[in-house]
XYZ file of C-alpha atoms in Angstrom:
565
model
C 23.686 13.844 -8.931
C 26.843 12.540 -8.111
C 27.232 8.873 -9.318
C 27.939 6.863 -6.641
C 24.337 7.812 -5.900
C 24.062 9.772 -2.949
C 22.600 12.970 -3.239
C 23.444 16.347 -1.909
C 20.634 18.625 -0.901
C 21.402 22.402 -0.628
C 19.372 24.933 0.938
C 20.617 28.514 0.990
C 19.212 30.234 3.562
C 17.318 34.061 2.776
C 18.812 36.252 6.006
C 15.569 37.931 6.082
C 12.797 36.396 7.222
C 9.815 36.247 5.315
C 6.168 36.742 6.709
C 3.162 38.993 7.151
C 4.182 41.575 10.268
C 1.550 42.298 13.182
C 0.204 45.342 13.462
C 1.839 48.670 11.258
C 4.714 48.195 11.471
C 6.131 47.020 8.101
C 9.633 49.356 7.487
C 11.043 47.951 4.919
C 8.243 45.835 3.242
C 8.592 45.788 -0.627
C 4.731 44.674 -1.818
C 5.832 43.501 -5.238
C 8.864 41.830 -4.798
C 8.605 38.468 -7.354
C 10.934 35.228 -5.881
C 11.179 32.084 -8.098
C 13.137 29.590 -7.163
C 16.828 29.227 -8.330
C 18.750 26.385 -8.778
C 22.542 27.179 -9.152
C 25.541 24.368 -9.312
C 22.910 21.959 -6.936
C 21.853 24.892 -4.635
C 18.166 25.242 -4.516
C 17.260 28.957 -2.517
C 13.563 28.704 -1.567
C 11.317 31.465 -1.107
C 7.357 32.150 -1.555
C 6.290 32.835 -5.268
C 3.769 35.204 -4.577
C 3.857 38.790 -3.290
C 5.491 38.958 0.207
C 6.178 41.458 3.914
C 9.352 40.969 4.740
C 10.634 42.182 8.953
C 13.537 42.927 9.244
C 15.299 39.568 10.957
C 15.761 40.928 14.356
C 12.392 41.153 14.924
C 12.042 37.791 13.287
C 14.525 36.618 15.686
C 13.368 38.943 18.984
C 10.083 36.500 18.236
C 11.230 33.005 18.575
C 13.115 33.980 21.850
C 16.639 33.326 22.856
C 18.625 29.969 22.762
C 19.231 28.719 25.662
C 22.940 27.594 27.191
C 22.000 23.767 25.665
C 21.046 25.573 22.027
C 17.306 24.299 21.908
C 15.043 27.726 21.746
C 12.287 28.228 24.405
C 9.896 28.077 21.753
C 10.582 24.566 20.595
C 6.988 23.876 21.399
C 5.331 26.103 18.344
C 4.603 24.791 15.883
C 5.331 27.116 12.923
C 8.408 26.597 10.541
C 10.303 29.084 11.295
C 13.736 29.484 8.784
C 15.892 30.695 11.671
C 15.293 27.533 13.850
C 13.851 25.190 10.600
C 15.877 25.857 7.915
C 18.842 24.117 8.259
C 17.401 21.548 10.103
C 15.499 19.642 7.586
C 18.163 20.467 5.191
C 20.111 17.896 6.744
C 17.408 15.711 7.583
C 15.931 16.103 4.378
C 19.688 15.211 2.902
C 20.064 12.074 5.419
C 16.425 10.772 4.099
C 17.549 11.156 0.498
C 20.748 9.487 1.224
C 20.354 6.454 3.330
C 16.532 6.182 3.300
C 15.847 5.936 -0.667
C 19.436 5.726 -2.471
C 21.477 3.742 -0.340
C 19.116 2.016 0.720
C 17.649 0.410 -2.561
C 21.378 -0.359 -3.750
C 22.267 -3.785 -4.507
C 25.513 -3.426 -3.018
C 23.718 -3.061 0.659
C 21.451 -5.131 2.984
C 18.146 -5.196 3.381
C 18.565 -5.593 6.350
C 20.446 -5.142 9.798
C 19.631 -8.005 12.161
C 19.285 -7.621 15.546
C 17.307 -9.495 17.802
C 14.825 -7.511 19.559
C 15.665 -7.638 23.167
C 19.185 -5.947 22.298
C 17.613 -3.574 19.741
C 15.460 -2.221 22.962
C 19.101 -1.533 24.236
C 20.538 -0.134 21.226
C 18.196 2.434 20.672
C 17.135 5.693 22.744
C 13.209 5.504 21.973
C 12.910 6.840 25.539
C 10.569 9.697 26.199
C 11.745 12.815 27.867
C 10.427 16.205 29.956
C 13.625 18.587 27.472
C 13.662 18.452 24.076
C 16.026 17.611 21.876
C 18.791 19.160 19.735
C 18.732 19.063 16.316
C 21.884 17.120 16.404
C 20.013 14.575 18.612
C 17.074 14.459 16.052
C 19.242 13.404 13.363
C 21.265 11.037 15.137
C 17.645 9.084 15.842
C 16.945 9.544 12.382
C 19.908 7.555 11.588
C 19.387 4.968 13.603
C 15.951 4.357 12.665
C 16.963 4.262 9.709
C 19.864 1.812 9.580
C 17.774 -0.102 11.864
C 14.509 -0.740 9.742
C 14.086 -2.679 6.903
C 14.373 -1.036 3.395
C 11.240 -2.529 1.403
C 12.080 -0.299 -0.898
C 15.817 -3.187 -1.590
C 15.160 -4.542 -5.196
C 15.729 -7.926 -2.576
C 13.134 -7.189 -0.475
C 10.002 -9.696 -1.816
C 8.425 -10.628 1.222
C 5.396 -9.133 1.321
C 2.613 -7.619 -1.492
C 4.541 -4.319 -1.839
C 7.886 -2.977 -2.334
C 10.237 -0.178 -3.997
C 10.254 3.771 -3.347
C 8.977 4.921 -6.017
C 10.325 7.860 -6.858
C 7.124 10.033 -8.315
C 5.239 8.295 -5.848
C 8.041 9.195 -2.791
C 7.565 12.875 -4.197
C 3.902 12.774 -4.078
C 4.031 11.065 -1.121
C 6.572 13.974 0.795
C 4.207 16.564 -1.288
C 1.525 15.244 0.537
C 2.840 15.642 3.686
C 4.045 18.825 3.713
C 0.539 20.604 2.929
C -1.375 17.966 5.368
C -5.053 17.765 3.976
C -7.797 16.301 5.586
C -10.079 14.920 2.529
C -13.472 15.643 3.373
C -15.191 18.924 2.173
C -14.075 21.195 -1.248
C -13.184 24.290 0.476
C -9.996 22.424 2.830
C -8.635 20.410 -0.257
C -9.827 21.328 -3.436
C -7.660 20.043 -5.889
C -7.426 16.736 -3.895
C -11.517 16.155 -4.559
C -10.892 16.894 -7.625
C -8.114 14.343 -8.044
C -10.119 11.905 -6.562
C -12.699 12.175 -8.914
C -10.386 11.931 -11.894
C -8.166 8.778 -10.482
C -11.458 6.841 -9.386
C -13.087 8.230 -12.919
C -10.394 6.490 -15.246
C -10.019 3.230 -12.903
C -13.640 2.570 -12.931
C -13.066 2.297 -16.161
C -10.367 0.204 -16.632
C -12.355 -1.924 -14.802
C -14.881 -1.828 -17.420
C -17.815 0.460 -15.876
C -19.333 1.785 -18.790
C -18.283 5.026 -18.959
C -16.771 4.759 -15.726
C -20.054 5.934 -14.024
C -20.291 4.956 -10.199
C -18.604 5.861 -7.441
C -15.665 5.323 -5.275
C -13.677 6.047 -2.702
C -10.036 6.123 -1.674
C -9.877 3.808 2.079
C -7.235 2.598 4.703
C -5.941 -0.392 2.994
C -7.679 -3.572 1.049
C -8.770 -4.764 4.392
C -11.179 -1.715 5.125
C -12.228 -1.827 0.887
C -13.738 -4.800 1.607
C -15.276 -3.829 4.563
C -16.919 -1.081 2.851
C -18.018 -3.526 -0.158
C -19.546 -5.914 3.364
C -21.388 -2.463 3.835
C -22.390 -1.395 0.640
C -23.819 -5.108 -0.443
C -25.480 -5.361 2.843
C -27.646 -1.725 2.449
C -28.347 -2.250 -1.134
C -30.309 -5.716 0.076
C -31.136 -4.578 3.905
C -31.417 -0.959 3.406
C -33.141 -0.864 7.265
C -29.708 -1.910 8.658
C -28.968 1.653 8.553
C -31.381 2.962 11.026
C -32.499 -0.117 12.632
C -29.316 -1.937 12.773
C -28.687 -5.820 12.738
C -32.476 -6.398 15.130
C -34.122 -5.850 11.335
C -31.872 -8.489 9.867
C -32.152 -11.841 9.131
C -28.798 -14.119 9.096
C -26.938 -13.147 6.189
C -24.355 -15.015 4.190
C -21.158 -13.998 2.445
C -18.910 -16.571 0.555
C -15.637 -16.683 -0.582
C -12.749 -18.961 -1.856
C -11.525 -20.616 1.497
C -7.491 -19.079 0.151
C -9.504 -15.338 -0.087
C -7.529 -13.012 2.151
C -8.650 -13.025 5.763
C -10.272 -9.515 5.751
C -13.611 -11.103 4.761
C -14.204 -12.837 7.747
C -13.007 -10.498 9.814
C -14.503 -7.461 9.185
C -18.307 -9.658 8.209
C -17.757 -10.391 12.491
C -16.533 -6.580 13.150
C -19.802 -5.405 11.234
C -21.834 -8.042 13.399
C -22.477 -10.335 10.666
C -20.705 -13.188 12.151
C -17.596 -15.239 10.562
C -19.376 -18.252 11.164
C -22.185 -17.002 8.390
C -19.110 -16.393 6.047
C -18.987 -19.938 4.080
C -15.297 -20.648 2.195
C -15.864 -22.212 -0.789
C -13.697 -25.035 -1.821
C -10.579 -24.189 -4.367
C -9.145 -26.660 -7.675
C -5.131 -27.438 -7.367
C -4.130 -24.076 -8.367
C -6.009 -22.067 -5.843
C -9.223 -20.788 -8.022
C -12.622 -21.159 -6.094
C -14.586 -24.379 -7.756
C -17.919 -23.125 -9.001
C -19.620 -25.951 -8.243
C -19.284 -25.691 -4.913
C -20.360 -22.495 -4.648
C -23.884 -23.173 -5.735
C -24.062 -26.147 -3.563
C -23.249 -23.148 -0.507
C -26.287 -20.842 -1.919
C -28.609 -23.847 -1.902
C -27.196 -24.564 1.349
C -27.516 -21.460 3.371
C -30.990 -20.772 1.664
C -32.716 -24.088 2.625
C -31.157 -23.610 6.292
C -33.027 -20.249 6.212
C -30.313 -17.961 5.803
C -30.194 -14.639 3.356
C -26.980 -15.528 0.886
C -26.542 -11.510 -0.064
C -22.801 -11.765 -0.919
C -19.868 -13.999 -2.908
C -16.283 -12.081 -2.745
C -14.729 -13.450 -5.690
C -10.390 -13.107 -5.605
C -8.461 -11.994 -8.724
C -4.645 -12.641 -7.511
C -4.874 -14.776 -3.843
C -2.377 -13.920 -0.851
C -0.225 -16.900 -1.484
C -0.858 -18.781 -4.985
C -1.784 -15.772 -6.606
C -4.854 -17.552 -7.765
C -7.403 -16.029 -10.274
C -11.445 -16.739 -9.481
C -13.394 -17.714 -12.326
C -15.606 -14.067 -12.760
C -17.501 -14.706 -15.331
C -18.842 -17.945 -14.052
C -19.290 -16.310 -10.594
C -21.331 -13.320 -12.187
C -23.570 -16.204 -13.986
C -24.489 -17.159 -10.412
C -25.388 -14.077 -9.010
C -27.114 -12.904 -11.371
C -28.929 -16.480 -10.811
C -29.317 -16.131 -7.368
C -29.499 -12.452 -6.556
C -26.356 -11.712 -4.992
C -23.689 -8.631 -4.733
C -20.235 -9.857 -6.603
C -17.426 -7.872 -5.117
C -14.170 -8.781 -6.372
C -10.710 -8.257 -4.026
C -8.637 -7.454 -7.025
C -6.091 -5.773 -4.221
C -3.070 -7.962 -5.391
C -4.402 -8.478 -8.926
C -5.939 -5.313 -9.982
C -2.646 -3.999 -11.135
C -2.726 -6.166 -14.030
C -5.809 -4.351 -15.633
C -3.209 -1.599 -17.119
C -2.079 -4.111 -18.949
C -3.635 -5.397 -22.539
C -1.992 -8.897 -22.376
C -2.196 -9.626 -18.632
C -6.066 -8.329 -18.084
C -7.822 -11.364 -19.376
C -6.307 -12.901 -15.960
C -9.198 -10.619 -14.715
C -11.850 -11.619 -17.551
C -15.427 -11.127 -15.826
C -14.135 -8.396 -13.630
C -16.852 -5.590 -15.529
C -19.656 -7.685 -14.165
C -18.798 -7.074 -10.465
C -20.854 -5.040 -8.504
C -17.693 -3.324 -7.087
C -14.273 -3.913 -6.968
C -10.794 -3.620 -4.760
C -7.943 -2.148 -6.035
C -4.500 -1.078 -4.131
C -2.243 0.816 -6.403
C 0.556 0.385 -3.033
C 0.580 -3.241 -4.299
C 1.548 -4.707 -8.316
C 1.387 -0.920 -9.604
C 4.088 0.219 -6.307
C 2.789 2.594 -5.084
C 3.759 3.730 -1.166
C 1.869 2.710 1.153
C -0.777 3.005 1.463
C -2.765 3.210 -1.679
C -5.857 1.742 -2.040
C -9.759 1.660 -3.175
C -13.348 0.508 -3.786
C -14.852 1.100 -6.658
C -18.361 0.133 -7.281
C -20.628 0.647 -10.266
C -23.557 1.660 -8.281
C -23.887 5.507 -8.021
C -24.567 7.224 -4.566
C -24.426 3.816 -3.038
C -21.994 4.994 -0.474
C -23.291 8.279 0.613
C -26.627 7.000 1.133
C -25.520 3.763 3.274
C -23.001 5.540 5.281
C -23.570 9.537 5.747
C -25.122 11.253 8.382
C -25.050 14.931 6.942
C -23.482 16.342 9.708
C -24.285 20.333 9.867
C -20.633 21.118 11.679
C -19.027 19.955 8.744
C -20.973 19.501 5.674
C -23.795 22.092 5.618
C -25.669 22.474 2.296
C -25.958 25.960 3.186
C -22.185 26.094 1.724
C -21.770 29.219 -1.011
C -19.969 26.607 -3.763
C -21.660 22.966 -4.691
C -21.485 20.913 -1.863
C -22.190 17.707 -4.128
C -17.813 18.015 -4.008
C -18.111 17.952 -0.275
C -17.142 13.368 -0.821
C -16.418 12.804 3.085
C -19.680 11.993 4.514
C -20.201 9.013 2.282
C -16.341 7.207 4.349
C -16.680 5.773 8.201
C -13.676 8.196 7.995
C -13.737 12.180 9.426
C -10.189 12.777 8.884
C -8.262 11.712 5.608
C -5.720 11.353 4.356
C -4.859 12.470 0.557
C -3.647 9.016 -0.949
C -4.543 10.205 -4.420
C -1.768 12.551 -4.651
C 1.447 10.318 -4.694
C -0.686 7.802 -6.999
C -1.934 10.384 -9.616
C 2.178 11.985 -9.611
C 3.273 8.521 -10.861
C 0.046 8.148 -13.771
C 1.045 11.536 -14.526
C 4.945 11.009 -15.064
C 4.782 7.729 -16.007
C 1.570 7.624 -18.045
C -1.020 4.646 -18.541
C 1.372 3.546 -21.217
C 4.514 3.528 -18.351
C 1.542 1.504 -15.969
C 1.434 -1.373 -18.827
C 5.401 -1.571 -18.879
C 5.737 -1.820 -15.489
C 3.429 -4.811 -15.365
C 5.167 -6.565 -18.373
C 7.801 -5.875 -16.858
C 7.442 -7.901 -13.582
C 5.325 -10.436 -15.195
C 7.974 -11.164 -17.824
C 10.810 -11.708 -14.177
C 8.120 -13.729 -12.609
C 7.846 -16.179 -16.099
C 11.706 -16.018 -16.265
C 11.665 -16.761 -12.643
C 9.562 -19.711 -12.834
C 11.364 -21.596 -16.336
C 14.587 -20.735 -14.198
C 13.864 -22.817 -10.968
C 12.029 -25.775 -13.175
C 15.758 -26.230 -15.300
C 17.537 -26.472 -11.362
C 17.931 -29.345 -9.520
C 16.721 -29.352 -5.797
C 13.897 -26.184 -7.059
C 9.906 -28.122 -7.059
C 7.395 -25.887 -8.071
C 4.344 -25.634 -5.714
C 1.751 -24.433 -8.290
C 3.260 -25.805 -12.108
C 2.164 -22.206 -14.155
C 1.596 -19.412 -11.790
C -1.181 -16.843 -13.085
C 0.305 -13.933 -11.068
C 4.119 -12.674 -9.705
C 3.521 -15.399 -6.709
C 6.029 -17.683 -7.727
C 5.274 -20.745 -4.691
C 8.019 -23.431 -4.643
C 10.691 -25.582 -2.720
C 14.061 -25.801 -2.335
C 15.262 -29.640 -2.028
C 18.630 -29.739 -0.466
C 20.979 -32.348 -1.498
C 21.259 -34.316 1.234
C 17.083 -34.409 1.472
C 16.859 -35.733 -2.063
C 17.342 -39.359 -2.096
C 14.492 -39.786 0.974
C 11.822 -41.201 0.023
C 9.336 -38.824 -1.076
C 6.316 -40.475 0.583
C 7.789 -40.274 3.511
C 6.962 -38.684 6.752
C 10.314 -38.063 7.335
C 10.821 -36.166 3.892
C 7.852 -34.373 5.089
C 8.902 -33.367 8.688
C 12.597 -32.171 7.126
C 11.237 -30.266 3.919
C 8.783 -28.166 6.387
C 11.849 -26.612 8.412
C 13.869 -26.297 4.930
C 12.188 -22.781 4.201
C 11.973 -21.098 8.171
C 16.012 -22.141 7.886
C 16.852 -20.228 5.086
C 14.854 -17.200 5.740
C 16.183 -16.974 9.041
C 19.933 -17.222 7.692
C 19.317 -14.766 5.118
C 17.525 -12.111 7.321
C 20.244 -12.536 9.660
C 23.026 -12.181 6.676
C 20.826 -8.912 4.979
C 20.959 -10.483 1.970
C 17.393 -10.601 0.783
C 13.817 -11.170 2.337
C 11.228 -14.148 0.790
C 8.356 -15.135 2.779
C 6.802 -18.895 3.177
C 4.058 -20.374 4.595
C 2.288 -23.936 4.854
C -0.909 -24.321 2.654
C -3.712 -26.948 3.072
C -1.634 -29.749 3.527
C 1.704 -28.523 1.498
C 4.771 -28.040 4.217
C 6.256 -24.993 3.981
C 6.942 -23.528 0.886
C 8.751 -20.045 -0.347
C 6.940 -17.386 -1.662
C 8.346 -15.393 -4.007
C 6.154 -11.706 -5.175
C 7.311 -9.586 -7.960
C 6.137 -5.832 -8.269
C 9.109 -3.705 -8.261
C 10.148 -3.381 -11.738
C 13.462 -2.028 -12.147
C 14.494 -5.806 -11.327
C 16.040 -7.991 -14.720
C 16.895 -11.920 -15.132
C 20.591 -11.729 -13.499
C 18.484 -10.940 -9.874
C 16.248 -13.704 -10.642
C 19.402 -15.408 -10.827
C 20.747 -14.207 -8.022
C 17.430 -14.522 -6.053
C 17.999 -18.653 -7.312
C 21.538 -18.929 -5.909
C 21.485 -17.690 -2.843
C 18.668 -19.058 -1.641
C 20.735 -22.729 -3.189
C 23.899 -21.025 -1.098
C 21.728 -20.223 2.041
C 19.946 -24.059 2.162
C 22.248 -26.195 0.778
C 23.718 -28.319 3.901
C 20.510 -28.794 5.356
């Protein structure tokens, strides 16, 4: 690969199309031709590794139809790759993606984004759908435009959300997933991925601390849906009649969660008919953790009201502050009052991979279920979310309907490997592949090094801003890699802290600095208020390619962008 980070992919086009001929016309066929992949001077010759029948290229080209005057084949509607028609296009497309969306997009010397106002971007981008197909040249032009106007979430200075980076092995796994285009519901259509999920989910349960890795689990389309699965399983565990009889068979159910918990708990409770009013918010302390004494009082209040408390959703790494709820004390209450303990570790679950930081989640092994998103702290590509539970078969018992056109019980193989019926989805991507591929490429030891590095960066950033005039911590000692802080410009430092003027002006600083950084494209860091606190920056770190010099750059850049406010 050239030192400038630009990747050039060359594919040698094989003149004779490799395919199976129809009928008996098999002239020129060599049954035992063993073709291999060759890499010579950066050129990759692609062909099949299995014996193939070769058909005269004239027949193949004729079957594709003649090129029209516009250069577009009259068989462009056909959903099948053809070397003659698609190899050059796909080679140029993948080269563009690797150059622009992977290597250049993650280069510190380039921008995180090229900001364009929405109305101008609508005029700039050619998004109209047309009756006639575009040429390959036009499609490549649209590819370049899409990349140019998209946020480069893999850039080291994109720290705006709880996901980031373009992991090279995760990317490779994602590409392979799309090439194979599986749907993971039965062994007959996804043999590798059904077994792969079983291995990965068992290992994750073992890391959580479930004895022997026993239990159950699924890959879900995001942490919100994983939390929804947990609510569904908890409800079924306490009221099995819900599956057949629905809400009419139930008393008023109550869930308890932190007032700083992810909004999905309330949203999914509403979606499932429990009702958002029946999610009782539990007060948090000064560092964002659930107040256990308030949790117990709310449990007793719900029981006194005649409701049925059935679940506590604790959080291991809250979205804003990054707080870890006191899981052991919450587990004690769940045993005392016979409640399902769910731990939303979508963000903080990655810390379980580190011997040094897994103590943040002490007590998680006592949970009934866990949400853990590898696409967050472990930096797997979007999306990669899991729901893990210690209860074997509960997902199937809760959700299966035994559709006979898909989950037939009289198949010729062991149908316990047909795992799709325990999902509420039918069609489902093989999100496991990119994570498994990363795990094989890095090893468990590599994930531990990754976690230790991002926590080290967060600790260095925290100590640096504590020593820098004008920077003030929201939470003095962050637990996770969320670092929440205010920047107080020089012109505001002389204003009395207890005045309405100070609070009002400080509230406007972060939004204005965010506007400036986005318009310059220098970086992306989010901001928000919480409770009675005015807007502050929330730096989230999960990209282990960053180092101390990057932490210093972020501090300097915020100071540069906001010093005149």
